[in-house]
């Protein structure tokens, strides 16, 4: 019946205005009718009409990046658990919608275990703080870690399980969509992990928002007041008797899979520490430095972690201004599958980053220490962001928008996630910039400059990427 | 409160009409109320309601898989023709919208010819029953089948045409988007063909629903009462005189291309059987067993058919529980282009399939005999489907949703189509499961189990995939 | 009129609530107004408002190609500048929405320079008329063009810049998304360039419409009355002091980057002609004939131009009917990255093109001289376009829609852009057609024809693609 009020003509010929031509302002009705009966019938008409609207979507889809204003964001929601908590940045923020990503932050206490779960999007995790290890259960891969004599303290039970991977501050960890994983804090400090979830990734055929499928516990979901509200791990939805049969265990054990009364949340405390089979840390960390080779791309032994915090191996370095390390699919081959990359950036006190735009990706910037002033400019030459981004905050720079950064008094460090495995940055000032690539006569005519001004504009700044404003050429 | 005015029903069960079924004309309000105050309050109600609507759009587009309830589906529409009929599953069902696919079923009588047509989506066809052959006309490919002396019964007319391909029960046939094809039943039984149309495939740049372009006949479209309603084959839209000129034939012949008075529908009876040039069946079927090589990927000779019903060559086999055959791009290389795959599954009486999720694809399950109980669980641990799926029914399992299956008294056979050319299944119980891959101490802490319980959970079920609940390890 | 009731705020700033964060509840109306006249006006407001919403939602997203009627289009907007103007075809036209592309046309006067800009979509440019050269500034590529003694007329300033590329009538130029470029007219005639912008290209992660980011000037945007309305180049949004610092130039020079008072628009006059470093034209044009090799695919030296107007090297040629030249990724490798191709077509007087459909692409046709009658048929056998398309007009043929063309008295020339780097055309009449590939008995039964009629239908027209209706076989 709802449908019945939309004529075919209306359905198939929507008139539509592109971004740059805003519709004229509404005209007041030219005459005020006088019969309220007409009003009523119209209201009815509209009522049904209106219901239809509820069913049929659109706007955001067509102009997801019609951004007039970007704000530095902080988390707006927190889900607590026994041994930590997770903070959520508001996924409905236009800048996240534009980039098609979400950002969350895990805080895991020492001896805290984040319960195993899988997600419909690929994850890119930056370890801001803390040490620990994680396990990713990959379908079809063998259990290569095996307990020996030293670990037989649990009576006669021998254990065998898939690979365990250590992490340390500055590591970037990537987890493919649909792979279950758990995280454990075996260090002294709280783990703080910043996670970008790429909801619009090709690997995600489900929703435009991430969904976490827990394999254990009785976790609260974001937006949920009490754990009793019907949430739970995926075993909860299965018949207890059938679970008991498929696992061939008694019903008591099967009911523990469902954990209906577990109130610990998604991060639980491991009382005497987790006992797993794993090599000494030193052996593992050696791998970070090794070059990627073909074998590492094999799924079961794929490298999922790379350190991005090593100032001794920067990709760009200016001793007067700062440095960057890039993590792309050349360094971590699995990123090619994920179409994601990351950058670690450091600007020293008051140093400036050349105005730039990223040609083929959105950029999600999270400041990890200090602060910087950022200006973000859209295609109409308007500054949509001109503010200081502080430690802990997140800002999204849409593809092609122009950006300039200047560090504050304490310098600035950030991690930036990018929605392309080989994001390309184009700068406006400096030796490798677009301005430098233009013929002088184009500059003279485009900007109405004298030859001397044009020459200086091209050649006065011979550094690239990051400058110290005090250092003049 | 805005939310409170939109019922979950409205949000999650949008009724939606596919292109070919225009909505019925609007009905005038049946009565005119008289109190303007009512009008006013309704207006206000609506005003806020309307505002919400303006803001919400989105949901369906962004969350096509916000599924609270899945039902086993049967066709809800049938289009009859002279020598058979086609049944349509309701494309507006949320589960199809989520997976971005459609499902139809052809029934073609012996000596029935389905008229040539092409479609804007790739097709994956499962031959449930019947034998026959089909032709796919591929642009630029030579006519390699040529008539010889034996076939000169039609006077002196020699014929030459493109490859003809036989099929038998259990065959899966794939047809690329845009390739015209016809199907003929040369057997004794009705052909029953289950067809999945992948509307969201990258090959489809047109609509989100499939469109069939007929090259002949005057077929009814789905949702259409009478063949006179303006439907027809594509020649119908061309000028008769021009058709006559381009084919260089008389107008009578040209008008037969348009077939305005043909009432036979899309499947026509071939009176004395179709006479085509083709090799003996045995020669053709030999190819089924051969391994795929590079040459087969060449477009003109591409293998489009593979049998998936051969219990003697299963990919998984447990004599106590059942077997499966997978069809992916390693077996049928053209599937890589289509990003689709299929599974033939058989569960013996009361046997159980390990709970699993598919990491990278939606799964469209069609039961071909017997029945099974299925439970499908979402990320909140809720069972969105807990029912018996019967022969002929279809159920969609969204990506990452967890599933468990138990066959009924008569066992169960099904075909499952998957929206990835190499769909990866992750199981929860058994030797190769995610639970088995986890360290015991993670299990103990996650599920609050004793070491013994954790050990049993990991090791009590050493089979994989399919179990017989009576067989205990 | 509907549009006029949607305020920009509603259109461009939809606040959006994801499932997990319900919108704040609306406040109950604080007072119930007493005048029904108010009710009425609100109702009216809402009615139109509501109708608009009804129109905007969904359709485009779900059924972007629900086209009942296609019209030959002409530009509906023009943005003037000092040395030329740009015309815009209405992007909201359903046929452009369906194909996900936009079309514009630049007119650049002799000695006109189109200011440097970059766009979030790949461009495909057809040079209808005029000669000139353009520069594309590619990130990370060296400045290989270097001034010598002859060019030192500008005092002692030496210049060095990236590659400059010449173009002539009939050239197709492709520009990757995000690459800044400028165009200069160094010939005697106005340059007329038809540009297709592929908004739905994978390279564009931003909006569904193109956005041009100017690096210089103070250009008007489409839909904008005065240049003061806040538009401007991207430097305009940056802080003047910071610009001065990063370029290490005085504030006067920096302020010229922002060009707030520049009234010349996006195409400026270069008084005494542009002086750039470039090789003689002859040397450059030699490359057009050369075969593509691997080296050309390297980014910095990628070939971006190919001539498509050369009747001496056609891909199809019928001396009685016409010829075509195709430009696909085999000829211009960068097209593979862009997933685009083009066709130059010429039909002689009254000649006919075989009815065809493109299997895997939309086709955007622009007539460059003469006129032709086109019929476009949808899947219901309805003619959605049956009209003459004149010089300068544009028509979009959706994927799979069937088309027939007949040139007028003066013949017809066109350029067609296609949304696939290897668009495949399937014809209905002629030696390589789908009809020819079908067995005679299928034709006889499908069209209820006699053997003789079927034989003639298959064999009476042995040409392919283009025919002269007078020439009978």
Coordinates of C-alpha atoms in Angstrom, one line a residue, chain A residues 6 10-27 29 31-36 38-39 42-43 45-46 49 53 55-68 90-92 94 97-98 209 222-223 352-355 357 359-362 373 375-383 398-406 419-420 424-426 428-442 444-453 455-461 467 469 471-473, chain C residues 3-8 10-21 36-37 39-41 43-47 50-51 53-61 66 68-69 90-92 94 97 113 115-116 118-121 137-140 143 154 157-162 164 177-180 182 203-217 221-224 229-239 242-250 252-254 256-257 259 262 264 268-271 273-276:
Chain A
X6 CA 4.6 6.4 -5.7
X10 CA 8.2 9.8 -9.7
X11 CA 10.1 6.6 -9.3
X12 CA 12.2 6.8 -12.4
X13 CA 12.9 10.4 -12.9
X14 CA 14.3 11.8 -9.8
X15 CA 15.8 15.2 -10.5
X16 CA 19.0 15.6 -8.7
X17 CA 21.5 18.3 -8.2
X18 CA 25.2 17.7 -8.1
X19 CA 27.3 19.0 -5.2
X20 CA 28.4 22.2 -6.7
X21 CA 25.0 23.5 -7.6
X22 CA 23.0 23.8 -4.4
X23 CA 19.2 24.0 -5.0
X24 CA 17.5 27.4 -4.7
X25 CA 16.1 28.1 -1.2
X26 CA 12.5 26.9 -0.6
X27 CA 9.7 29.2 -1.7
X29 CA 3.6 28.5 -0.5
X31 CA -1.2 31.0 -1.3
X32 CA -2.5 29.7 2.0
X33 CA -5.5 27.4 1.4
X34 CA -8.3 27.8 3.8
X35 CA -10.0 24.4 4.3
X36 CA -8.6 22.3 7.0
X38 CA -7.8 19.6 2.6
X39 CA -5.0 19.7 5.1
X42 CA -3.0 15.8 2.5
X43 CA -1.8 14.7 5.8
X45 CA -1.6 11.1 1.9
X46 CA 1.7 12.2 3.3
X49 CA 3.9 8.5 1.7
X53 CA 10.4 6.9 2.8
X55 CA 12.1 2.1 3.7
X56 CA 14.0 3.7 1.0
X57 CA 17.4 5.1 1.6
X58 CA 19.8 7.1 -0.3
X59 CA 21.5 10.5 0.3
X60 CA 24.6 9.4 2.1
X61 CA 25.3 6.9 -0.5
X62 CA 25.6 9.5 -3.2
X63 CA 27.6 12.1 -1.5
X64 CA 29.4 10.5 1.4
X65 CA 32.2 13.0 1.3
X66 CA 30.1 16.3 1.1
X67 CA 32.1 17.4 4.1
X68 CA 31.9 21.1 5.1
X90 CA 31.4 7.5 16.5
X91 CA 31.1 5.5 13.2
X92 CA 28.3 7.8 12.1
X94 CA 30.7 12.0 8.3
X97 CA 31.4 7.5 6.5
X98 CA 33.4 9.3 3.8
X209 CA 29.7 -1.4 9.6
X222 CA 28.8 -1.4 21.7
X223 CA 25.6 0.6 22.5
X352 CA 56.1 22.0 9.0
X353 CA 55.0 19.3 6.6
X354 CA 54.7 20.4 3.0
X355 CA 51.1 20.9 1.9
X357 CA 47.2 15.6 -1.0
X359 CA 46.1 10.9 -4.8
X360 CA 44.5 7.5 -4.2
X361 CA 43.5 7.0 -0.6
X362 CA 41.8 8.4 2.4
X373 CA 48.0 22.3 13.8
X375 CA 44.6 22.7 7.9
X376 CA 42.5 20.6 5.5
X377 CA 41.2 22.3 2.3
X378 CA 38.5 21.1 0.0
X379 CA 38.1 21.6 -3.8
X380 CA 36.5 24.9 -3.3
X381 CA 39.5 26.3 -1.5
X382 CA 37.7 26.3 1.8
X383 CA 39.4 25.2 5.0
X398 CA 39.5 12.6 2.5
X399 CA 41.1 11.6 -0.7
X400 CA 42.5 14.6 -2.7
X401 CA 41.9 17.1 0.0
X402 CA 44.9 19.3 0.6
X403 CA 46.6 19.2 4.0
X404 CA 49.3 21.2 5.8
X405 CA 50.7 20.3 9.3
X406 CA 52.7 22.2 11.8
X419 CA 42.9 3.0 2.3
X420 CA 45.3 1.9 -0.5
X424 CA 50.7 8.1 -3.2
X425 CA 51.3 11.5 -1.7
X426 CA 51.7 14.6 -3.9
X428 CA 52.9 21.3 -3.3
X429 CA 56.2 22.7 -2.0
X430 CA 59.7 21.5 -2.1
X431 CA 62.1 19.8 -4.6
X432 CA 59.7 17.0 -5.6
X433 CA 56.5 19.0 -5.6
X434 CA 53.9 19.7 -8.3
X435 CA 54.9 23.3 -8.3
X436 CA 58.5 22.4 -9.0
X437 CA 57.4 20.2 -11.9
X438 CA 55.6 23.0 -13.7
X439 CA 57.3 25.2 -16.3
X440 CA 58.1 28.7 -15.0
X441 CA 56.0 30.3 -17.7
X442 CA 53.0 28.3 -16.5
X444 CA 54.1 33.1 -14.2
X445 CA 50.8 33.1 -16.1
X446 CA 48.8 31.0 -13.6
X447 CA 49.8 33.1 -10.6
X448 CA 50.5 36.4 -12.4
X449 CA 54.0 36.4 -11.1
X450 CA 57.2 38.0 -12.3
X451 CA 59.9 35.7 -13.6
X452 CA 61.9 36.2 -10.4
X453 CA 58.9 35.4 -8.1
X455 CA 61.8 31.2 -10.0
X456 CA 61.8 31.6 -6.2
X457 CA 58.6 29.8 -5.7
X458 CA 60.0 26.8 -7.5
X459 CA 63.5 26.9 -6.0
X460 CA 63.6 28.6 -2.7
X461 CA 62.6 25.5 -0.8
X467 CA 60.8 21.6 6.7
X469 CA 60.5 27.1 8.9
X471 CA 65.9 27.1 8.0
X472 CA 65.9 29.2 4.8
X473 CA 67.7 28.0 1.7
Chain C
X3 CA 14.0 20.6 -5.5
X4 CA 13.3 24.1 -4.4
X5 CA 11.9 22.9 -1.1
X6 CA 14.9 21.0 -0.1
X7 CA 17.3 23.2 1.8
X8 CA 21.0 22.8 1.2
X10 CA 19.1 18.7 4.3
X11 CA 20.7 17.8 1.1
X12 CA 24.3 18.1 1.9
X13 CA 24.5 17.6 5.6
X14 CA 22.4 14.6 6.3
X15 CA 23.2 13.7 9.9
X16 CA 23.3 10.0 10.0
X17 CA 22.8 7.5 12.7
X18 CA 24.3 4.0 12.5
X19 CA 22.4 1.2 14.2
X20 CA 24.3 1.4 17.4
X21 CA 23.8 5.1 18.1
X36 CA -5.3 25.2 11.2
X37 CA -3.8 27.5 8.6
X39 CA -1.2 23.1 10.0
X40 CA -2.0 23.5 6.4
X41 CA 1.1 25.4 5.5
X43 CA 1.5 20.2 5.5
X44 CA 2.3 21.8 2.2
X45 CA 5.8 22.3 3.2
X46 CA 6.1 18.7 4.2
X47 CA 4.2 17.4 1.2
X50 CA 8.3 14.6 1.4
X51 CA 7.8 14.0 -2.2
X53 CA 12.5 12.6 -0.4
X54 CA 10.5 10.0 -2.0
X55 CA 12.2 10.7 -5.2
X56 CA 15.7 10.9 -3.9
X57 CA 16.2 7.9 -1.9
X58 CA 17.2 4.8 -3.3
X59 CA 16.3 4.4 -6.9
X60 CA 19.6 5.6 -8.2
X61 CA 21.4 3.3 -5.9
X66 CA 15.6 2.0 -14.8
X68 CA 12.3 4.4 -19.8
X69 CA 13.4 7.3 -22.0
X90 CA 23.7 17.7 -16.7
X91 CA 25.2 15.1 -14.4
X92 CA 21.8 14.4 -12.8
X94 CA 19.5 9.5 -15.5
X97 CA 23.7 8.3 -13.4
X113 CA 46.0 28.3 -20.7
X115 CA 45.0 26.5 -15.1
X116 CA 46.6 23.4 -13.3
X118 CA 43.5 17.7 -10.4
X119 CA 40.3 15.7 -10.2
X120 CA 39.1 12.7 -8.2
X121 CA 38.2 10.7 -11.3
X137 CA 52.8 16.6 -12.9
X138 CA 53.5 13.1 -11.7
X139 CA 54.6 12.6 -8.2
X140 CA 58.2 11.3 -7.9
X143 CA 62.1 17.0 -14.3
X154 CA 64.1 35.5 -19.3
X157 CA 66.6 32.1 -14.9
X158 CA 67.1 28.5 -15.9
X159 CA 64.1 26.2 -16.0
X160 CA 63.6 22.5 -15.6
X161 CA 60.2 20.8 -15.5
X162 CA 58.4 17.6 -16.2
X164 CA 55.3 18.3 -21.9
X177 CA 42.8 10.5 -11.0
X178 CA 44.6 12.9 -8.7
X179 CA 47.3 13.9 -11.2
X180 CA 47.5 17.7 -11.7
X182 CA 47.3 22.1 -17.4
X203 CA 40.3 5.1 -8.4
X204 CA 37.8 7.5 -7.0
X205 CA 37.1 6.9 -3.3
X206 CA 35.5 10.3 -2.9
X207 CA 32.1 11.3 -4.1
X208 CA 30.0 10.0 -6.9
X209 CA 30.5 13.3 -8.7
X210 CA 33.8 14.7 -10.0
X211 CA 35.5 17.5 -8.0
X212 CA 38.2 19.6 -9.5
X213 CA 40.9 20.9 -7.2
X214 CA 42.5 23.9 -8.8
X215 CA 46.2 24.7 -8.0
X216 CA 45.9 28.3 -9.2
X217 CA 43.6 31.1 -10.0
X221 CA 32.8 26.3 -10.1
X222 CA 29.9 25.0 -12.1
X223 CA 26.6 26.3 -10.7
X224 CA 28.2 29.4 -9.1
X229 CA 31.2 32.9 -3.5
X230 CA 33.9 31.2 -1.6
X231 CA 35.4 29.2 -4.4
X232 CA 39.1 29.3 -5.1
X233 CA 42.2 27.3 -5.5
X234 CA 43.4 25.0 -2.8
X235 CA 46.0 27.5 -1.6
X236 CA 43.2 29.8 -0.6
X237 CA 42.3 27.6 2.4
X238 CA 45.8 27.7 3.8
X239 CA 47.2 30.2 6.2
X242 CA 52.4 29.2 6.7
X243 CA 52.4 29.3 2.9
X244 CA 55.1 31.9 3.0
X245 CA 57.2 29.8 5.3
X246 CA 56.9 26.5 3.5
X247 CA 57.7 28.0 0.2
X248 CA 60.3 30.3 1.8
X249 CA 59.0 33.3 -0.2
X250 CA 57.8 36.7 0.8
X252 CA 53.4 39.0 -1.5
X253 CA 54.5 36.0 -3.6
X254 CA 52.6 33.7 -1.2
X256 CA 49.7 35.4 -5.4
X257 CA 49.3 31.6 -4.8
X259 CA 45.0 34.7 -6.1
X262 CA 42.0 37.0 -9.9
X264 CA 40.3 35.6 -15.2
X268 CA 43.6 32.5 -18.8
X269 CA 45.1 34.4 -21.7
X270 CA 48.9 34.2 -22.1
X271 CA 49.9 37.5 -23.6
X273 CA 52.5 33.0 -25.7
X274 CA 53.7 30.4 -23.3
X275 CA 57.5 29.7 -23.3
X276 CA 58.2 26.1 -22.3

